[in-house]
Amino acid sequence: MNFTLKVWRQKNAKEKGRFETYHVKDIAEDTSFLEMMDILNEQLIHEDMDPVAVNKGCHSGPVSFDHDCREGICGACSLYINGHPHGPGALVTTCQLFMRNFKDGETITVEPWRSAAFPVVKDLVVNRNAFDQILQAGGFISINPGAVPDANAIPVPKEKADKSMDAASCIGCGACVASCKNGSAMLFVAARVSSLALLPQGRPEACRRAKAMVAKMDELGFGACTNTQACEAECPKGISVSNIARLNREFLSAKFKD
Amino acid sequence: MADKLISHIPDGPLAEKWTKHKADIRVVSPNNKRKLDIIVVGTGLGGASAAASLGALGYNVKVFCISDSPRRAHSIAAQGGINAAKNYQNDNDSVYRLFYDTIKGGDYRSREANVYRLAEVSNKIIDLCVAQGIPFAREYGGLLANRSFGGVQVSRTFYARGQTGQQLLLGAYAEMNKEIARGTVKSYPRHEMLDLVIINGEAKGIITRNIETGEIERFGAHAVVLATGGYGNVYFLSTNAMNSNGSAAWQCYKKGAYFANPCFAQIHPTCIPVHGKQQCKLTLMSESLRNDGRIWVPKKKEDVAKLRNNQIKPSQIPEEDRDYYLERRYPAFGNLVPRDVASRAAKERCDAGYGVNETGLAVFLDFKTAIERLGKDVITDRYGNLFQMYQKITDSNPYEEPMMIYPAIHYTMGGLWVDYDLMTTIPGLYAIGECNFSDHGGNRLGASALMQGLADGYFILPYTIGDYLSHKIQEPKIDTNAPEFEEAEKKAKEKINKLLSIKGKKTVDELHKELGNLMWEYVGMARDEKGLKTVISKIEDLRQEFLKNVYVDGANDQFNQELEKALRLYDFFDIGELMAQDALNRKESCGGHFRTEMQTPEGETKRDDENYMYVAAWEYKGKGEDPELHKEPLKYENIKIAVRNYKD
Ligand SMILES: Cc1cc2nc3c(=O)[nH]c(=O)nc-3n(C[C@H](O)[C@H](O)[C@H](O)COP(=O)(O)OP(=O)(O)OC[C@H]3O[C@@H](n4cnc5c(N)ncnc54)[C@H](O)[C@@H]3O)c2cc1C
Ligand code: SF4
Ligand code: FES
C-alpha cells in the first residue's frame, strides 16, 4: 500500500509548527501505524545522509513521537490521526492501529494532542506532566506497608471489583482531553476516582480525593466538562462517562460536608 | 579479588534466616533518615515500590525514568499475574512449595536463601496491593481468585484480568505519588542515567541526560538503587518495551559492579509470530492462556502444506490428526510445562517441518476444548482483552480459529550480581527487580518477576539499605562539584559528541537489527561452541562498523530519539558479547541456556552440577581486555537437587 502523510513538524514548544508532506510506499497491510512511522523515519534519515536528496531542506530529520510498549497498555503513544485521537476505529491506541484500516493511496493527517495543558515538546510529542500532578493531588489510598490486613479480610463483591477494574484500565494517554472541545480531563479524573471509590478500601478518602483532584485539574488549565461525551467515544479503553457521574456525586458530597 | 563475592547469607535454618537477619541489621532513626539522600533509577515495579517505601520511611528520594510519566515503565505491560503462597485455594500450597517450585523451575541455579525469602514475603505483597485498591479478580463470594502458571501444580497466581502489571504498577505509582505530595520523593521523568559516579569506592551519584532538552545533569546521594529492568532488547525483536535497555546496569558493570549469569535469557513460548521485515516489537500472549489453551501442530505433513497454502483452516483438521505435543511428551504438566521447555518443544516441531504458517515458525494454541467445556462467556471473562488484542493484531478470531504462536525473547534472568542485601559489588549501589540476577536461576517461572520486583522494593531493600545508611548519618550532602562528577559528565558528553559526529551510512535501527539477528541465531534457543565463537567475532566486526558507519541524526540539545537509541545500542554490543562469552563458558544445558552438545537422547537439557553449580559473576577489566570470571558456588541444603522432571 502507498500513502501520503501530512505530518505536523514543530521544533520545540516555542517555535511555530507546520505540516510537511511525505510519501511512503509498499507498506504491508499487517504493518502497524507506528511501524509505518518507523519506515518513514528510516526514509527521512537516509535522505538526511544524502546531501543532494531532493527533499533536502523541507524537513528536519525523523519525526519524533512517543511510544514504548506498542501493546496498547503504557499510554505513551498519542497521535491525532485524521481528526481523531488514536485514529479511526473504536477502542484502539495508535500503536494497535494497523494499516489495513486505511485505504491504499489515502492521504493521512498526523498531529499531536492539542490542548493548553499538554504543551508540544517536539513534533508529535507533548508533555502530559499535568496528569501526574492531578494524581499526586489525591489519586491514592493513604496506607502504610507495615499495617495492612490479610488480603481476604475484606470481601469485595465480584461485580464491584469488575467495575473498579473497568475504570482502572485507563492508560493515562490523554485522548479524552485531546478529543474534548473544552480540553477537559474529567474522564481521566473520573476513572481514577471511581476505581478507588468503588472498593471498600477506597471509601475512607473518597470525598477528599474527588475534591483534591478536581481542584488540581482546574488549577492546571484543563477546561470544564459540558457533557459532550466526545471523550468516551475516543477513549481507547472504553472508559464510560458513567464514571463522571460517580465523580460528580463524590464531589458534591465532599462539598456538602464542607 | 574473589573476596568481593561474599553473598552475606545469614546463618541458621532456612526459614529463620530473614527474620534473624532483620533483627541483626541496623536501622536509621527518623530524624536521620531525613538527612539521607537516595537515588532510585527506574519506576517499574521495582523502582516505584522502592521509591514509595523509602519515601514513606522518611528518606529523601529522587526517582528517575525515561518515559514522560513514571507510570509508563515497562512493568505496565505484564499481563498474566503475580504469585504468592497464600494457599487460598486449599490446594496444599505453602511458602516451602513456592520456594521449591522456583528453585526447580530455575533449574537449580539460584540461591536458596534469597528464593526462600522471596516466597516468604510474597503473601505480604498481596495484602499490601489489596489495601492499595488494586482490583484483583474475585470469585462470586467476594474473595480473591487464582489461576495457574507454568511449572507448578497449584493455583497461586493472583491477577487483574490480563492487566496485572498495569494494576500493580499503578498501585506502586500511586503510593509514590502520595510521597511526592508529602515531599519525600521528587520525580524526574524523561531523565536517562548515563553514568554512575563513584567516590572513594562507593556509589555517590549519577549523571543524567534530560531527554527533552539534552541537558547533562549531576545528582548526588548517599546510596543509589538501580531498578532499570532487563536487557532483552539486545535481540532487537523481543516482548520488551521499545525503550527497555541494559545501559544503566552496563555503566555500573564498567565501574566495577559484577555482572552475573548474562547468558540466562528467557524465551517465552507464546508470542505472536514475526510477520515481516518491518516489525520492531513482538507481542506476548500471556502464559495464563496455557491454563485453558492446548498447544498442537498437525500430525501429517500434508495438512501442514495445506495450512501454509491457506487451503484448509486449522479448525478443519480432525482431532486424531492433531499432535498435542506437550501433552504427549510431558503428561504430568502437559501444556503447563515451564517456558524454556515449552519453547524448545515448539522449536523442535517447527525444525522438524511442522510449523503452521508460511514462514514455518508457528504452532497453534487452541481454545476449542475449553470453550466447549466452559462456554464462551467464561473464556471471555478470563482472557477477553487478550483475545481482542490478538484479533486486532492478526485479524483472526481466536474464538473460531486457534491462535498462532512462536517463542520470542522475553526476560533476562542474568543481571547485576547482588548479595543477600541486594547490594552489588560496589558499596552503596543496590540493584532490584529484573536488573539484578538474584532469584530465578536459569529460568524464571511465570508470575514471579512481578513478585520479585515488589518483594525487593516494598519489603527487602527498605530494610537492608538502612544497614548501610546507618553508617552514613554523619556524612554531609554529596558535593556534585567533586572531580569524580566532573570527570563522569565530561565522559558522557564526549560519548554523545562522538556518536553524533560519525555521520556514516547506516541508521541505528539497521545496525541494531543486524545485532539482533546475530544474537537470535547464535545466542538464542540453541547454542553451541562453534557458533558462540563465531558470534563473538561477528559482534566485534559489527561494533567496529557501528563506530565508523552509524548515522545519528540531529543534535544533543533537543529531543532526539535517534541519539537515545544510539547510546543504548552502543552498550548492547558489549552486553551481547558478554552473553556469548558466558554461554561459551557454561558447557552445560540449564534452564533457558541450551547447549546442543549437552542434551539427553530425548532432547532434554543436561545439566552438569559437578562443574557448573555456580553463579558466573563477570568483572570488567578495561576496554579490549577479557573480563574476569568469579564463581559463587551454590549450595543446596534444604532441597534435593534432581533432574527437572515434568513428565510424571
Ligand atoms: C509483555 C510482558 C509480560 C509480562 N508478564 C509478566 C507477568 O504476567 N508476570 C510476571 O511476574 N512478570 C511478567 N513479565 C516480566 C515483568 O514484567 C518484568 O520483569 C518486570 O516488570 C520488570 O520490572 P522492573 O521494575 O525490574 O523494570 P521495568 O519495569 O523494566 O522498569 C525499568 C525502569 O527503568 C527505567 N530506566 C531504564 N534505564 C534507565 C536509565 N538509563 N535512566 C533512567 N531510567 C531508566 C525505565 O524508564 C523504567 O522506568 C512480563 C514481561 C513482558 C515483557
Ligand atoms: S480516560 Fe481513556 S482517553 Fe482518557 S486518559 Fe484514560 S484511557 Fe486515555
Ligand atoms: S505505545 Fe504503549 S500504548 Fe501505545
XYZ file of N, CA, C and O in Angstrom, chain B residues 504-628:
500
model
N 27.830 8.370 9.446
C 28.071 7.326 8.446
C 26.873 7.080 7.556
O 26.107 8.000 7.255
N 26.682 5.799 7.207
C 25.679 5.473 6.184
C 24.587 4.516 6.670
O 23.711 4.129 5.910
N 24.676 4.077 7.907
C 23.643 3.156 8.381
C 22.893 3.758 9.560
O 23.495 4.406 10.417
N 21.605 3.487 9.617
C 20.835 4.021 10.736
C 21.049 3.133 11.965
O 21.488 1.983 11.862
N 20.707 3.698 13.108
C 20.846 2.963 14.362
C 20.025 1.678 14.307
O 20.503 0.603 14.676
N 18.802 1.773 13.821
C 17.944 0.586 13.777
C 18.501 -0.492 12.847
O 18.393 -1.681 13.146
N 19.068 -0.075 11.737
C 19.623 -1.077 10.815
C 20.710 -1.891 11.507
O 20.755 -3.119 11.414
N 21.572 -1.197 12.242
C 22.645 -1.898 12.943
C 22.113 -2.741 14.092
O 22.590 -3.837 14.357
N 21.106 -2.218 14.747
C 20.525 -2.958 15.870
C 19.872 -4.251 15.365
O 19.988 -5.307 15.980
N 19.194 -4.159 14.217
C 18.595 -5.373 13.641
C 19.660 -6.409 13.328
O 19.462 -7.603 13.577
N 20.794 -5.948 12.792
C 21.868 -6.903 12.474
C 22.372 -7.584 13.739
O 22.595 -8.788 13.765
N 22.540 -6.798 14.793
C 22.981 -7.383 16.060
C 21.938 -8.380 16.555
O 22.272 -9.490 16.989
N 20.674 -7.981 16.475
C 19.591 -8.851 16.925
C 19.581 -10.178 16.191
O 19.429 -11.242 16.803
N 19.771 -10.125 14.882
C 19.792 -11.366 14.109
C 20.929 -12.273 14.547
O 20.751 -13.482 14.694
N 22.090 -11.687 14.772
C 23.232 -12.485 15.247
C 22.910 -13.142 16.586
O 23.150 -14.339 16.789
N 22.356 -12.350 17.476
C 22.076 -12.863 18.821
C 21.053 -13.995 18.768
O 21.184 -15.008 19.439
N 20.013 -13.798 17.975
C 18.944 -14.804 17.907
C 19.476 -16.094 17.297
O 19.170 -17.193 17.735
N 20.321 -15.935 16.273
C 20.829 -17.126 15.602
C 21.826 -17.898 16.465
O 21.771 -19.115 16.550
N 22.714 -17.189 17.115
C 23.810 -17.886 17.814
C 23.660 -17.944 19.338
O 24.263 -18.784 19.984
N 22.928 -16.995 19.911
C 22.802 -16.983 21.373
C 21.322 -17.051 21.735
O 20.873 -16.492 22.724
N 20.541 -17.722 20.885
C 19.101 -17.812 21.103
C 18.716 -19.119 21.757
O 19.305 -19.514 22.761
N 17.769 -19.814 21.131
C 17.193 -21.005 21.763
C 18.148 -22.190 21.808
O 17.974 -23.092 22.609
N 19.117 -22.250 20.899
C 20.089 -23.344 20.906
C 21.465 -22.749 20.638
O 21.637 -21.922 19.751
N 22.448 -23.141 21.434
C 23.793 -22.557 21.346
C 24.825 -23.683 21.263
O 24.623 -24.735 21.865
N 25.897 -23.465 20.536
C 26.986 -24.435 20.582
C 28.328 -23.708 20.505
O 28.388 -22.515 20.188
N 29.375 -24.459 20.790
C 30.690 -23.846 20.934
C 31.118 -23.090 19.671
O 31.550 -21.944 19.735
N 30.934 -23.757 18.525
C 31.391 -23.156 17.283
C 30.641 -21.837 17.028
O 31.243 -20.801 16.741
N 29.333 -21.914 17.170
C 28.505 -20.736 16.919
C 28.858 -19.589 17.851
O 28.919 -18.427 17.444
N 29.099 -19.914 19.109
C 29.388 -18.862 20.082
C 30.719 -18.190 19.770
O 30.860 -16.973 19.893
N 31.679 -19.005 19.346
C 32.972 -18.406 18.989
C 32.805 -17.512 17.758
O 33.364 -16.411 17.688
N 32.033 -18.006 16.806
C 31.794 -17.212 15.601
C 31.134 -15.880 15.954
O 31.529 -14.822 15.464
N 30.108 -15.952 16.796
C 29.324 -14.745 17.040
C 30.141 -13.688 17.778
O 29.961 -12.491 17.566
N 31.057 -14.136 18.625
C 31.871 -13.160 19.351
C 32.657 -12.307 18.357
O 32.714 -11.076 18.475
N 33.205 -12.941 17.325
C 33.976 -12.127 16.369
C 33.045 -11.330 15.457
O 33.352 -10.212 15.064
N 31.875 -11.889 15.174
C 30.935 -11.123 14.350
C 30.421 -9.872 15.082
O 30.213 -8.825 14.470
N 30.199 -10.013 16.381
C 29.734 -8.851 17.150
C 30.818 -7.773 17.137
O 30.536 -6.586 16.979
N 32.058 -8.217 17.269
C 33.150 -7.253 17.252
C 33.189 -6.497 15.911
O 33.325 -5.271 15.875
N 33.032 -7.244 14.808
C 33.016 -6.588 13.494
C 31.892 -5.555 13.411
O 32.075 -4.454 12.905
N 30.748 -5.963 13.917
C 29.588 -5.079 13.830
C 29.783 -3.835 14.699
O 29.417 -2.725 14.323
N 30.402 -4.035 15.846
C 30.686 -2.891 16.715
C 31.605 -1.904 15.984
O 31.393 -0.696 16.024
N 32.601 -2.449 15.321
C 33.523 -1.565 14.579
C 32.769 -0.808 13.491
O 32.975 0.378 13.283
N 31.881 -1.542 12.827
C 31.094 -0.873 11.794
C 30.245 0.234 12.404
O 30.143 1.341 11.861
N 29.624 -0.068 13.538
C 28.813 0.932 14.237
C 29.638 2.189 14.515
O 29.211 3.304 14.246
N 30.845 1.988 15.025
C 31.665 3.137 15.410
C 32.143 3.944 14.202
O 32.469 5.121 14.334
N 32.168 3.313 13.034
C 32.610 4.039 11.841
C 31.468 4.510 10.968
O 31.578 5.504 10.271
N 30.365 3.756 11.006
C 29.398 3.943 9.942
C 27.975 4.244 10.398
O 27.034 4.194 9.612
N 27.784 4.537 11.682
C 26.408 4.834 12.104
C 26.085 6.284 11.761
O 26.971 7.148 11.701
N 24.812 6.539 11.489
C 24.390 7.923 11.269
C 23.395 8.283 12.366
O 22.297 7.729 12.438
N 23.789 9.173 13.246
C 22.877 9.609 14.303
C 22.386 11.002 13.937
O 23.153 11.964 13.945
N 21.122 11.071 13.597
C 20.542 12.321 13.125
C 20.418 13.334 14.266
O 20.325 12.959 15.427
N 20.424 14.609 13.928
C 20.112 15.642 14.916
C 21.273 16.015 15.810
O 22.424 15.640 15.577
N 20.942 16.769 16.867
C 21.959 17.278 17.788
C 21.618 16.863 19.208
O 20.577 16.260 19.456
N 22.490 17.189 20.142
C 22.241 16.803 21.537
C 21.210 17.688 22.233
O 20.420 17.224 23.032
N 21.208 18.994 21.884
C 20.403 19.925 22.687
C 18.941 19.967 22.252
O 18.346 21.028 22.137
N 18.385 18.802 21.978
C 16.973 18.741 21.574
C 16.438 17.355 21.912
O 17.196 16.447 22.235
N 15.137 17.226 21.834
C 14.508 15.919 21.960
C 15.017 15.102 20.788
O 14.782 15.452 19.641
N 15.758 14.015 21.032
C 16.427 13.321 19.936
C 16.405 11.811 20.164
O 17.272 11.244 20.828
N 15.382 11.173 19.612
C 15.206 9.745 19.860
C 16.285 8.898 19.185
O 16.610 7.816 19.661
N 16.836 9.395 18.077
C 17.915 8.645 17.421
C 19.142 8.579 18.331
O 19.795 7.543 18.445
N 19.433 9.682 18.978
C 20.574 9.711 19.894
C 20.342 8.768 21.078
O 21.233 8.022 21.488
N 19.115 8.799 21.619
C 18.798 7.897 22.732
C 19.054 6.453 22.327
O 19.674 5.679 23.054
N 18.561 6.102 21.139
C 18.714 4.715 20.681
C 20.190 4.366 20.460
O 20.633 3.267 20.774
N 20.936 5.320 19.907
C 22.351 5.057 19.624
C 23.125 4.817 20.924
O 23.974 3.927 21.001
N 22.819 5.607 21.945
C 23.505 5.433 23.229
C 23.228 4.046 23.798
O 24.108 3.402 24.384
N 21.997 3.583 23.634
C 21.651 2.259 24.173
C 22.293 1.155 23.341
O 22.798 0.172 23.885
N 22.284 1.342 22.012
C 22.869 0.308 21.148
C 24.373 0.153 21.407
O 24.905 -0.953 21.391
N 25.016 1.267 21.662
C 26.445 1.277 21.991
C 26.764 0.207 23.035
O 27.716 -0.554 22.901
N 25.920 0.128 24.054
C 26.157 -0.844 25.125
C 25.644 -2.235 24.776
O 26.147 -3.227 25.301
N 24.636 -2.315 23.920
C 24.121 -3.638 23.554
C 25.193 -4.505 22.887
O 25.192 -5.721 23.030
N 26.099 -3.892 22.133
C 27.180 -4.695 21.540
C 27.979 -5.375 22.642
O 28.281 -6.567 22.574
N 28.313 -4.601 23.670
C 29.100 -5.158 24.777
C 28.315 -6.228 25.516
O 28.845 -7.273 25.886
N 27.039 -5.936 25.753
C 26.220 -6.888 26.509
C 26.112 -8.194 25.731
O 26.284 -9.281 26.282
N 25.864 -8.085 24.417
C 25.759 -9.276 23.577
C 27.032 -10.101 23.634
O 26.999 -11.329 23.729
N 28.134 -9.405 23.614
C 29.408 -10.112 23.645
C 29.598 -10.862 24.966
O 29.996 -12.029 24.987
N 29.273 -10.198 26.066
C 29.431 -10.871 27.359
C 28.469 -12.051 27.481
O 28.804 -13.083 28.063
N 27.265 -11.909 26.913
C 26.314 -13.026 26.937
C 26.923 -14.232 26.219
O 26.834 -15.366 26.695
N 27.517 -13.967 25.065
C 28.112 -15.065 24.294
C 29.282 -15.681 25.050
O 29.443 -16.902 25.084
N 30.095 -14.848 25.687
C 31.234 -15.368 26.455
C 30.763 -16.255 27.592
O 31.314 -17.320 27.853
N 29.724 -15.800 28.271
C 29.189 -16.555 29.400
C 28.590 -17.875 28.912
O 28.763 -18.918 29.541
N 27.896 -17.801 27.774
C 27.279 -19.004 27.206
C 28.354 -20.009 26.787
O 28.182 -21.218 26.896
N 29.458 -19.474 26.318
C 30.572 -20.325 25.895
C 31.208 -21.001 27.103
O 31.560 -22.178 27.081
N 31.331 -20.238 28.169
C 31.925 -20.783 29.393
C 31.060 -21.883 30.002
O 31.558 -22.866 30.513
N 29.736 -21.696 29.942
C 28.836 -22.635 30.623
C 28.561 -23.835 29.722
O 27.595 -23.872 28.975
N 29.431 -24.844 29.852
C 29.297 -26.024 28.990
C 28.307 -27.005 29.591
O 28.638 -28.156 29.914
N 27.109 -26.566 29.789
C 26.030 -27.418 30.264
C 24.747 -26.831 29.698
O 24.729 -25.691 29.245
N 23.689 -27.616 29.695
C 22.390 -27.059 29.340
C 21.618 -26.886 30.625
O 21.596 -27.779 31.468
N 20.994 -25.745 30.755
C 20.414 -25.432 32.043
C 19.387 -24.337 31.844
O 19.708 -23.265 31.322
N 18.139 -24.605 32.204
C 17.103 -23.593 32.053
C 17.041 -23.075 30.632
O 17.037 -23.840 29.669
N 17.057 -21.762 30.485
C 16.956 -21.151 29.165
C 18.226 -21.281 28.334
O 18.235 -20.930 27.161
N 19.280 -21.758 28.960
C 20.567 -21.883 28.260
C 20.720 -23.306 27.751
O 20.952 -24.233 28.531
N 20.558 -23.495 26.453
C 20.588 -24.830 25.867
C 21.799 -24.982 24.980
O 21.865 -24.389 23.905
N 22.770 -25.745 25.457
C 23.945 -26.055 24.629
C 23.647 -27.358 23.915
O 23.471 -28.393 24.561
N 23.626 -27.316 22.599
C 23.205 -28.510 21.861
C 24.118 -29.700 22.135
O 23.703 -30.848 22.025
N 25.366 -29.426 22.527
C 26.270 -30.531 22.839
C 25.815 -31.287 24.089
O 26.230 -32.409 24.316
N 25.022 -30.613 24.907
C 24.652 -31.187 26.195
C 23.150 -31.432 26.252
O 22.386 -30.601 26.726
N 22.706 -32.577 25.729
C 21.303 -32.930 25.830
C 21.145 -34.428 25.986
O 22.031 -35.204 25.632
N 20.009 -34.829 26.525
C 19.737 -36.257 26.690
C 19.246 -36.796 25.346
O 18.892 -36.010 24.469
N 19.207 -38.118 25.224
C 18.710 -38.681 23.957
C 17.296 -38.182 23.609
O 16.945 -38.067 22.452
N 16.481 -37.835 24.621
C 15.130 -37.345 24.325
C 15.116 -35.846 24.026
O 14.063 -35.237 23.887
N 16.304 -35.235 24.001
C 16.351 -33.816 23.682
C 16.099 -32.903 24.876
O 15.824 -31.726 24.720
N 16.177 -33.450 26.103
C 16.008 -32.600 27.280
C 17.372 -32.029 27.689
O 18.410 -32.560 27.335
N 17.323 -30.938 28.484
C 18.571 -30.311 28.911
C 19.377 -31.249 29.813
O 18.814 -32.006 30.606
N 20.696 -31.174 29.674
C 21.567 -31.968 30.545
C 22.444 -31.020 31.344
O 23.352 -30.388 30.803
N 22.128 -30.918 32.607
C 22.912 -30.060 33.489
C 24.202 -30.743 33.888
O 24.293 -31.959 33.864
N 25.154 -29.941 34.314
C 26.384 -30.512 34.837
C 26.622 -29.903 36.214
O 27.290 -28.888 36.358
N 26.026 -30.535 37.216
C 26.085 -29.966 38.568
C 27.491 -30.019 39.157
O 27.847 -29.196 39.992
N 28.235 -31.006 38.720
C 29.568 -31.140 39.279
C 30.434 -29.927 38.932
O 31.147 -29.405 39.765
N 30.324 -29.471 37.709
C 31.219 -28.403 37.262
C 30.599 -27.007 37.167
O 31.320 -26.024 37.097
N 29.280 -26.938 37.103
C 28.691 -25.613 36.851
C 27.653 -25.172 37.869
O 26.875 -24.255 37.594
N 27.647 -25.786 39.021
C 26.673 -25.336 40.000
C 27.196 -24.076 40.690
O 27.495 -24.068 41.881
N 27.316 -23.038 39.886
C 27.789 -21.766 40.441
C 27.156 -20.600 39.687
O 26.638 -20.763 38.585
N 27.232 -19.444 40.323
C 26.839 -18.213 39.663
C 28.087 -17.689 38.976
O 29.134 -17.574 39.602
N 27.982 -17.390 37.685
C 29.138 -16.837 36.977
C 29.068 -15.320 37.081
O 28.172 -14.696 36.524
N 29.996 -14.734 37.851
C 29.986 -13.273 38.039
C 31.191 -12.685 37.308
O 32.335 -13.011 37.623
N 30.919 -11.827 36.341
C 31.986 -11.300 35.490
C 32.426 -9.914 35.947
O 31.580 -9.056 36.250
N 33.733 -9.742 35.956
C 34.284 -8.450 36.367
C 34.917 -7.753 35.161
O 35.713 -8.352 34.431
N 34.573 -6.498 34.984
C 35.126 -5.713 33.870
C 36.590 -5.409 34.131
O 36.969 -5.039 35.240
N 37.403 -5.592 33.075
C 38.840 -5.400 33.269
C 39.393 -4.292 32.384
O 40.610 -4.182 32.221
N 38.525 -3.524 31.790
C 39.015 -2.454 30.928
C 38.741 -2.751 29.469
O 38.488 -3.889 29.079
N 38.777 -1.690 28.692
C 38.463 -1.770 27.273
C 39.417 -2.728 26.559
O 40.627 -2.670 26.761
N 38.856 -3.631 25.749
C 39.696 -4.544 24.985
C 40.240 -5.719 25.792
O 40.828 -6.627 25.245
N 40.060 -5.692 27.099
C 40.554 -6.797 27.939
C 39.441 -7.815 28.144
O 38.269 -7.458 28.159
N 39.824 -9.084 28.337
C 38.812 -10.083 28.664
C 38.319 -9.869 30.088
O 39.118 -9.612 30.986
N 37.034 -9.991 30.296
C 36.530 -9.859 31.667
C 36.974 -11.065 32.494
O 37.259 -12.129 31.935
N 37.012 -10.876 33.800
C 37.441 -11.981 34.661
C 36.230 -12.680 35.272
O 35.307 -12.031 35.755
